[in-house]
Amino acid sequence: MITIQLTNDLLDETEIQKLMTLFNCQSDEEFNLALKNVILAALTEYKEMLLGKGLPTRADEIKQHRLFHLVKHYFQGVMPTEAEVSSMFQLTETESRA
């Protein structure tokens, strides 16, 4: 098993509070779990890139691919709402529908 530890200087208190709001976390435990799931989605995406798996090349396809991994790992297989997608990708709800 691989264990990754993040240092406290990765995020400052303001960033932690913003992420806790984005992830809708009420406690440090909820935040740690949410962050772990987002990191797992990101690592999966990077693994595919580094191992040369066929990755999308257009920006909208890359976002869809990233959303796929977030749905799988962060949202636990449940499709997020347009508002959740908008928040995660810093998009307007109109942009998140596209």
Coordinates of C-alpha atoms in Angstrom, one line a residue:
M1 CA 0.0 0.0 0.0
I2 CA 1.2 3.5 -0.8
T3 CA 0.8 6.2 1.8
I4 CA 1.1 9.9 0.9
Q5 CA 1.3 12.5 3.7
L6 CA 0.8 16.1 2.9
T7 CA 2.6 18.8 4.8
N8 CA 0.6 21.6 6.6
D9 CA 2.2 24.2 4.4
L10 CA 0.4 22.9 1.3
L11 CA -2.8 24.9 2.2
D12 CA -3.1 28.0 4.2
E13 CA -6.1 28.5 6.6
T14 CA -8.0 30.6 4.0
E15 CA -7.6 27.9 1.4
I16 CA -8.7 25.2 3.8
Q17 CA -11.9 27.2 4.7
K18 CA -12.7 27.8 1.0
L19 CA -12.3 24.1 0.2
M20 CA -14.3 23.1 3.3
T21 CA -17.1 25.3 1.9
L22 CA -16.7 23.9 -1.6
F23 CA -16.8 20.3 -0.3
N24 CA -19.6 21.2 2.1
C25 CA -17.6 19.8 5.1
Q26 CA -18.6 20.5 8.7
S27 CA -15.6 18.8 10.3
D28 CA -11.9 18.1 9.8
E29 CA -12.8 14.4 9.3
E30 CA -15.2 15.2 6.5
F31 CA -12.7 17.5 5.0
N32 CA -9.9 14.9 5.1
L33 CA -12.1 12.3 3.5
A34 CA -13.2 14.8 0.7
L35 CA -9.7 15.8 0.1
K36 CA -8.5 12.2 0.0
N37 CA -11.2 11.4 -2.7
V38 CA -10.3 14.4 -4.8
I39 CA -6.6 13.5 -4.6
L40 CA -7.5 9.9 -5.6
A41 CA -9.3 11.2 -8.7
A42 CA -6.3 13.4 -9.6
L43 CA -3.8 10.6 -9.1
T44 CA -5.9 8.3 -11.3
E45 CA -5.9 10.9 -14.0
Y46 CA -2.2 11.4 -13.7
K47 CA -1.5 7.7 -13.7
E48 CA -3.4 7.4 -17.0
M49 CA -1.4 10.2 -18.5
L50 CA 2.0 8.9 -17.3
L51 CA 1.3 5.4 -18.5
G52 CA 0.3 6.6 -21.9
K53 CA -3.3 5.6 -21.9
G54 CA -5.4 7.3 -24.6
L55 CA -6.3 10.7 -23.1
P56 CA -8.5 13.4 -24.6
T57 CA -6.8 16.3 -26.3
R58 CA -9.6 19.0 -26.5
A59 CA -10.2 21.1 -23.4
D60 CA -13.9 20.1 -23.1
E61 CA -13.0 16.4 -23.4
I62 CA -10.3 16.9 -20.7
K63 CA -12.9 18.4 -18.4
Q64 CA -15.3 15.5 -19.0
H65 CA -12.5 13.1 -18.3
R66 CA -11.7 14.9 -15.1
L67 CA -15.3 14.9 -14.1
F68 CA -15.5 11.2 -14.8
H69 CA -12.8 10.6 -12.2
L70 CA -14.4 13.0 -9.7
V71 CA -17.8 11.2 -10.1
K72 CA -16.1 7.9 -9.5
H73 CA -13.9 8.9 -6.5
Y74 CA -15.3 12.1 -4.9
F75 CA -19.0 11.8 -5.6
Q76 CA -18.9 8.0 -5.1
G77 CA -20.6 7.2 -8.3
V78 CA -23.5 9.6 -7.9
M79 CA -23.9 12.2 -10.6
P80 CA -23.3 15.7 -9.3
T81 CA -25.7 18.5 -9.8
E82 CA -25.0 21.3 -12.2
A83 CA -24.3 23.6 -9.2
E84 CA -21.7 21.1 -7.8
V85 CA -20.0 20.8 -11.2
S86 CA -20.0 24.6 -11.5
S87 CA -18.4 24.9 -8.1
M88 CA -15.7 22.2 -8.7
F89 CA -14.7 23.6 -12.0
Q90 CA -15.2 27.3 -11.2
L91 CA -17.8 27.6 -14.0
T92 CA -21.2 29.2 -14.4
E93 CA -24.1 26.8 -14.4
T94 CA -24.6 27.5 -18.1
E95 CA -20.9 26.5 -18.8
S96 CA -21.3 23.4 -16.7
R97 CA -24.2 22.2 -18.9
A98 CA -22.0 22.2 -22.0

